[in-house]
Coordinates of C-alpha atoms in Angstrom, one line a residue:
M1 CA 14.9 13.5 -3.7
R2 CA 15.8 10.6 -6.0
A3 CA 12.8 9.8 -7.7
A4 CA 11.1 7.5 -10.5
V5 CA 10.1 10.0 -12.9
L6 CA 7.4 9.5 -16.5
L7 CA 8.8 12.4 -18.6
D8 CA 7.6 11.4 -21.7
D9 CA 4.9 8.8 -23.6
S10 CA 8.0 6.3 -22.9
D11 CA 7.0 3.2 -21.3
Q12 CA 10.0 3.2 -19.5
L13 CA 10.8 5.1 -16.2
E14 CA 13.7 7.5 -15.4
I15 CA 15.2 7.9 -12.3
A16 CA 15.7 12.1 -11.8
D17 CA 17.0 14.1 -8.8
V18 CA 13.7 16.1 -7.7
D19 CA 12.9 18.9 -5.5
H20 CA 10.4 19.4 -3.3
D21 CA 9.1 22.0 -1.2
E22 CA 8.5 22.2 2.7
P23 CA 5.3 21.4 3.9
I24 CA 2.4 23.5 4.1
G25 CA -1.1 23.6 5.7
R26 CA -1.9 19.3 6.2
E27 CA 1.3 17.9 4.1
I28 CA 3.3 15.6 5.6
L29 CA 7.4 14.5 4.3
M30 CA 8.2 10.7 4.9
R31 CA 11.0 9.3 3.7
S32 CA 10.5 6.0 1.6
V33 CA 11.3 2.8 2.8
A34 CA 9.2 0.9 1.2
A35 CA 7.0 0.8 -1.9
G36 CA 4.9 -1.6 -3.6
L37 CA 4.7 -2.2 -7.8
C38 CA 0.8 -2.2 -8.9
H39 CA -0.4 -3.3 -12.0
S40 CA -2.3 0.8 -11.8
D41 CA 1.6 2.3 -12.0
Y42 CA 2.3 -0.2 -15.6
H43 CA -0.8 1.4 -16.7
Y44 CA 0.9 4.8 -16.8
L45 CA 3.2 3.2 -18.9
D46 CA 1.4 1.5 -21.6
G47 CA -1.7 3.9 -21.9
T48 CA -4.0 2.6 -20.2
L49 CA -4.3 6.0 -18.2
N50 CA -3.6 8.9 -19.9
R51 CA -2.0 11.3 -17.7
A52 CA 0.2 14.5 -17.4
R53 CA 3.9 14.4 -17.5
P54 CA 6.3 14.7 -16.2
V55 CA 4.5 11.7 -13.1
I56 CA 6.4 10.1 -10.2
L57 CA 4.5 6.9 -10.0
G58 CA 3.7 4.8 -7.4
H59 CA 1.2 5.0 -4.9
E60 CA 1.9 1.9 -2.7
G61 CA 4.5 3.3 0.0
A62 CA 5.7 3.0 3.4
G63 CA 8.0 5.5 5.6
V64 CA 9.2 7.7 8.1
V65 CA 7.8 11.0 8.2
E66 CA 10.6 13.4 8.4
A67 CA 8.5 16.7 8.7
V68 CA 4.7 18.4 9.1
G69 CA 3.2 21.4 8.7
P70 CA 1.8 24.0 10.8
D71 CA -2.0 22.5 10.4
V72 CA -1.2 18.9 10.6
R73 CA -3.6 16.9 13.2
D74 CA -2.8 13.5 13.5
I75 CA 0.1 12.5 12.7
R76 CA 3.8 13.3 13.9
V77 CA 7.3 13.4 13.2
G78 CA 8.8 10.1 13.7
D79 CA 5.4 7.8 12.9
H80 CA 5.8 5.3 10.6
V81 CA 3.1 5.5 7.9
V82 CA 1.4 3.5 5.0
T83 CA 0.6 5.7 1.9
C84 CA -3.1 5.1 0.8
L85 CA -4.3 7.2 -2.4
V86 CA -7.7 7.2 -0.6
M87 CA -7.8 10.7 1.2
G88 CA -11.5 11.8 1.8
C89 CA -11.3 15.2 3.0
G90 CA -12.6 13.7 6.4
E91 CA -15.4 16.6 6.2
C92 CA -17.9 15.8 3.5
I93 CA -21.2 13.8 4.0
R94 CA -19.3 11.0 1.8
C95 CA -16.1 10.8 4.7
L96 CA -18.3 11.2 8.0
A97 CA -20.5 8.7 6.7
G98 CA -17.1 6.0 7.0
E99 CA -16.6 6.4 3.6
P100 CA -14.0 8.1 2.1
T101 CA -13.7 6.0 -1.4
S102 CA -16.8 8.0 -2.2
C103 CA -15.1 11.6 -0.6
L104 CA -16.9 15.0 -2.7
Q105 CA -14.2 16.7 -2.4
P106 CA -11.0 15.7 -3.2
Q107 CA -9.5 18.4 -4.1
V108 CA -9.2 19.6 -0.8
T109 CA -6.0 17.4 -0.4
K110 CA -4.0 18.6 -3.0
R111 CA -1.8 21.5 -2.8
P112 CA -4.6 24.4 -3.4
S113 CA -3.5 26.7 -6.3
G114 CA -1.2 29.8 -6.1
H115 CA 1.2 28.1 -3.7
R116 CA 4.3 26.7 -5.9
P117 CA 3.7 23.5 -6.5
R118 CA 4.9 20.5 -4.6
L119 CA 7.7 18.9 -6.8
T120 CA 10.0 20.3 -9.9
L121 CA 12.1 19.2 -11.8
D122 CA 14.6 21.6 -13.8
G123 CA 11.5 24.3 -12.6
V124 CA 9.3 22.0 -13.9
S125 CA 6.0 20.9 -11.6
V126 CA 6.1 17.1 -11.2
G127 CA 3.0 15.3 -10.9
Q128 CA 2.5 12.6 -8.4
M129 CA -0.1 9.2 -9.6
A130 CA -2.8 9.3 -6.9
N131 CA -1.5 12.3 -5.1
V132 CA 1.1 10.2 -3.9
G133 CA 4.2 8.9 -5.6
S134 CA 5.6 6.1 -3.3
L135 CA 8.0 5.4 -6.3
A136 CA 10.6 8.2 -4.4
D137 CA 13.0 8.4 -1.4
H138 CA 10.6 11.3 0.6
I139 CA 7.2 11.4 -0.4
L140 CA 5.4 15.1 0.2
L141 CA 2.1 14.9 -0.2
D142 CA -1.5 15.3 2.8
E143 CA -1.0 13.9 5.5
R144 CA -4.7 12.8 4.7
A145 CA -2.8 10.3 2.5
V146 CA -1.1 8.4 5.3
T147 CA -2.2 6.1 8.0
A148 CA 0.1 5.4 11.2
V149 CA 0.8 2.1 12.1
N150 CA 3.1 0.8 14.8
T151 CA 6.9 -0.1 14.5
D152 CA 7.0 -3.9 14.8
I153 CA 5.9 -4.3 11.5
P154 CA 8.3 -4.6 8.7
M155 CA 8.2 -1.5 6.1
E156 CA 8.6 -3.9 3.2
L157 CA 5.7 -5.5 4.3
A158 CA 3.7 -2.4 5.6
C159 CA 4.0 -0.9 2.2
I160 CA 1.6 -3.1 0.7
L161 CA -1.8 -2.8 3.1
G162 CA -2.5 0.5 1.4
C163 CA -3.2 -1.2 -1.7
A164 CA -3.0 -4.9 -2.8
V165 CA -4.5 -5.1 0.7
V166 CA -7.0 -2.9 0.8
T167 CA -8.6 -3.4 -2.4
G168 CA -8.4 -6.9 -2.5
V169 CA -9.6 -8.1 1.1
G170 CA -11.3 -5.4 1.0
A171 CA -13.4 -6.0 -2.1
V172 CA -14.3 -9.6 -0.4
L173 CA -14.9 -8.3 3.8
N174 CA -16.0 -4.0 2.5
T175 CA -17.9 -4.9 -0.1
A176 CA -19.2 -8.9 -1.1
N177 CA -19.2 -8.8 2.4
V178 CA -19.1 -12.5 2.1
Q179 CA -20.5 -15.1 4.2
P180 CA -19.2 -18.6 5.3
G181 CA -19.8 -21.5 2.9
E182 CA -20.0 -18.9 0.2
S183 CA -18.0 -19.9 -3.3
V184 CA -15.7 -17.3 -4.5
A185 CA -13.8 -17.0 -8.1
V186 CA -11.4 -14.7 -8.8
I187 CA -10.2 -14.3 -12.2
G188 CA -7.0 -12.6 -11.9
C189 CA -4.0 -13.6 -9.6
G190 CA -1.7 -11.2 -8.9
G191 CA -0.8 -8.5 -6.2
V192 CA -5.1 -7.4 -5.7
G193 CA -5.9 -11.5 -6.4
L194 CA -4.5 -12.9 -4.1
N195 CA -5.2 -10.8 -1.9
V196 CA -9.5 -11.7 -2.5
I197 CA -9.0 -14.9 -2.1
Q198 CA -6.9 -14.5 0.9
G199 CA -10.6 -12.4 1.8
A200 CA -12.1 -15.0 1.1
R201 CA -10.6 -17.3 3.5
L202 CA -10.5 -14.9 6.1
A203 CA -14.4 -15.3 5.9
K204 CA -14.3 -18.6 5.7
A205 CA -15.8 -19.1 2.0
G206 CA -16.5 -22.6 1.9
T207 CA -15.0 -22.3 -2.1
I208 CA -12.6 -20.6 -3.3
I209 CA -11.3 -20.6 -7.4
A210 CA -8.6 -19.2 -8.6
I211 CA -8.0 -18.3 -12.2
D212 CA -4.9 -17.8 -13.7
A213 CA -2.9 -18.3 -17.4
N214 CA 0.4 -18.6 -14.8
P215 CA 0.7 -21.9 -13.1
A216 CA 3.3 -20.0 -10.9
K217 CA 0.6 -17.6 -10.1
L218 CA -1.9 -19.9 -9.3
E219 CA 0.6 -22.6 -7.2
R220 CA 0.5 -19.1 -4.8
A221 CA -2.4 -19.1 -4.7
R222 CA -3.4 -22.4 -3.0
Q223 CA -0.7 -21.1 -0.9
L224 CA -2.9 -18.0 0.0
G225 CA -5.9 -20.1 0.3
A226 CA -7.7 -20.9 -2.8
T227 CA -9.4 -24.6 -2.4
D228 CA -9.7 -24.7 -6.5
T229 CA -7.4 -23.1 -9.2
I230 CA -8.2 -23.1 -13.1
D231 CA -5.6 -22.5 -16.2
A232 CA -6.9 -20.2 -17.8
S233 CA -4.9 -21.2 -20.6
S234 CA -5.9 -24.0 -21.7
A235 CA -10.1 -24.4 -20.0
N236 CA -13.3 -22.5 -21.0
T237 CA -13.3 -20.9 -17.6
I238 CA -16.8 -20.3 -17.5
T239 CA -17.5 -24.0 -17.6
A240 CA -15.2 -24.8 -15.4
V241 CA -16.0 -22.7 -12.6
R242 CA -19.6 -24.1 -13.3
E243 CA -18.5 -27.8 -12.5
I244 CA -17.3 -27.0 -9.3
T245 CA -20.1 -24.7 -8.0
G246 CA -23.2 -26.2 -9.9
P247 CA -24.8 -22.8 -10.9
G248 CA -22.2 -20.8 -10.6
A249 CA -20.2 -19.0 -7.5
D250 CA -21.8 -16.5 -5.5
H251 CA -19.0 -14.1 -5.8
V252 CA -16.6 -13.0 -8.6
F253 CA -14.4 -11.4 -8.8
E254 CA -12.9 -9.7 -11.7
V255 CA -8.9 -8.4 -11.0
V256 CA -6.6 -8.2 -14.6
G257 CA -9.3 -4.9 -15.9
R258 CA -10.5 -5.7 -19.3
P259 CA -13.6 -6.0 -20.5
A260 CA -13.7 -9.8 -21.8
L261 CA -13.3 -10.6 -18.7
V262 CA -15.6 -8.5 -17.1
R263 CA -18.1 -10.4 -19.1
Q264 CA -16.8 -14.0 -18.7
A265 CA -17.2 -13.0 -15.0
F266 CA -20.6 -12.3 -15.2
E267 CA -21.0 -15.1 -17.1
M268 CA -19.6 -17.5 -14.1
T269 CA -21.7 -15.8 -11.4
A270 CA -24.8 -18.2 -10.1
P271 CA -28.5 -16.4 -10.5
G272 CA -29.1 -13.9 -8.1
R273 CA -25.7 -13.3 -7.0
S274 CA -22.9 -10.7 -7.5
A275 CA -19.5 -9.8 -10.3
Y276 CA -17.3 -7.6 -9.7
L277 CA -15.2 -5.6 -11.3
V278 CA -11.4 -5.2 -9.2
G279 CA -9.8 -5.0 -11.8
I280 CA -8.4 -0.9 -13.3
Q281 CA -10.4 -0.9 -17.2
A282 CA -8.5 1.3 -19.8
D283 CA -10.6 5.4 -19.3
D284 CA -13.3 4.6 -22.4
A285 CA -13.0 0.9 -22.2
E286 CA -16.7 -0.5 -22.0
L287 CA -18.6 -3.3 -21.0
T288 CA -21.1 -6.1 -23.1
L289 CA -23.3 -8.2 -21.0
P290 CA -25.8 -10.2 -21.3
V291 CA -29.5 -8.8 -19.9
T292 CA -30.5 -12.2 -19.7
G293 CA -28.6 -12.3 -16.4
F294 CA -29.7 -9.3 -14.6
R295 CA -32.9 -10.7 -15.6
R296 CA -32.1 -13.4 -13.4
G297 CA -30.7 -11.5 -10.5
K298 CA -27.5 -11.3 -10.7
K299 CA -25.6 -7.7 -9.9
M300 CA -22.7 -6.1 -11.5
I301 CA -20.7 -4.0 -9.0
G302 CA -17.7 -1.5 -9.0
V303 CA -14.9 -1.3 -6.2
F304 CA -12.8 1.4 -5.5
M305 CA -9.7 0.2 -3.4
G306 CA -11.6 -2.0 -1.7
G307 CA -14.5 0.5 0.0
T308 CA -11.6 1.0 2.4
D309 CA -11.1 3.5 5.3
P310 CA -7.7 3.3 4.8
R311 CA -7.4 4.6 9.6
I312 CA -9.5 1.7 10.2
D313 CA -8.4 -1.1 7.5
I314 CA -5.1 -0.7 7.8
P315 CA -4.1 -1.4 11.5
R316 CA -7.4 -4.0 11.1
Y317 CA -5.2 -6.0 8.5
A318 CA -1.9 -5.2 10.0
D319 CA -2.8 -7.1 13.1
L320 CA -4.2 -10.4 11.3
W321 CA -1.0 -10.5 9.9
R322 CA 0.2 -9.7 13.1
S323 CA -2.0 -12.8 14.9
G324 CA -0.9 -14.7 12.0
Q325 CA -4.2 -14.7 9.6
L326 CA -2.9 -12.1 7.2
D327 CA 0.0 -13.6 4.8
L328 CA 1.8 -10.9 4.1
S329 CA 5.4 -12.4 4.1
G330 CA 4.3 -14.5 1.0
M331 CA 2.5 -11.6 -1.2
I332 CA 6.3 -10.2 -2.2
S333 CA 8.4 -12.6 -4.2
H334 CA 10.6 -9.6 -4.6
T335 CA 12.7 -6.8 -4.2
L336 CA 14.6 -4.2 -5.7
P337 CA 16.5 -0.9 -5.7
L338 CA 14.7 1.9 -7.1
E339 CA 17.4 2.0 -9.7
E340 CA 16.2 -1.6 -11.1
V341 CA 12.1 -0.7 -11.1
N342 CA 12.2 -0.8 -14.9
R343 CA 12.7 -4.5 -14.3
G344 CA 10.6 -5.1 -11.6
F345 CA 7.6 -3.6 -14.3
A346 CA 9.0 -5.6 -16.8
M347 CA 8.5 -9.3 -14.0
M348 CA 4.7 -8.2 -13.4
L349 CA 4.0 -8.5 -17.1
S350 CA 6.2 -11.9 -18.0
G351 CA 4.1 -12.8 -15.0
E352 CA 7.6 -13.3 -13.4
S353 CA 6.4 -12.1 -9.9
A354 CA 3.8 -11.8 -7.9
R355 CA 4.5 -8.7 -5.7
T356 CA 7.7 -6.6 -6.0
V357 CA 9.4 -4.3 -4.1
I358 CA 11.2 -1.1 -4.0
K359 CA 13.5 -0.6 -0.6
F360 CA 14.9 2.5 -0.6

């Protein structure tokens, strides 16, 4: 299989031929058709997430199942599937309660010790980001990491359902439970932030404020449902949000992953309302928040993958796309071959792209 591998402490991926084993247990082998580039992937390259190397990056993919292990229950050869890093065991009390993001025994979806590695490069075991590793033309992973979708949805659209959409839309609908008429502010209008905006539109929020330093992203945010935009490069965002909303927004989502912006989110939240930490922070990041906000009933809530249950939410969001209520094509600004994956990350950093999809 051809894969984009992070070999060492470099900030560049190498395209390499990696050997994959055959599926065992509940594993499946899928042929990749498309994979989205997420900022979480880049956090491996910039050191924000320090994980073992070598590792294949990517966790947002779509493809066709080519082979299944002997114990696979729900997936069949030929199925079109979407990957998601939320792969609950399905058996613990959290999973049985519909909360796979809080699974108490996620290790069961990894290959058991004593078996050969799933992937090797020149005889060395190769890791998979989030136990997925979607930046490869084949992926060997547990069946609980994929959800089958109807064949009518193009793979380049389906792939972003597994992270950008479930995280952004889910943060609004599952975690925040935004109500009609409420005000929403979104700090950061990349792939996930744009889906927070779409989620707010779906929830019929009355005011949807997009905040970013990139004018092109603000324009895309307005196209996807933002009622107001704030240029963070020139405006005091806290003051600007209060000018629009009065006491502050009912729901504020920080989607960038910077402690300073989390504090801004908390300060632009109305008394008695909530801010949500959605963006991925460094492992050693710490937050400092004014206690006076908590005295006024404000809440800071962590969000992991939009509180999603992929087997429920991915088909649900595909249905919303099918009915024209959820815009997926408007999310994707570029498509590239695997060989140009480093260019894709460069465009992400420069703000040139919204969501780039690698097509195999």
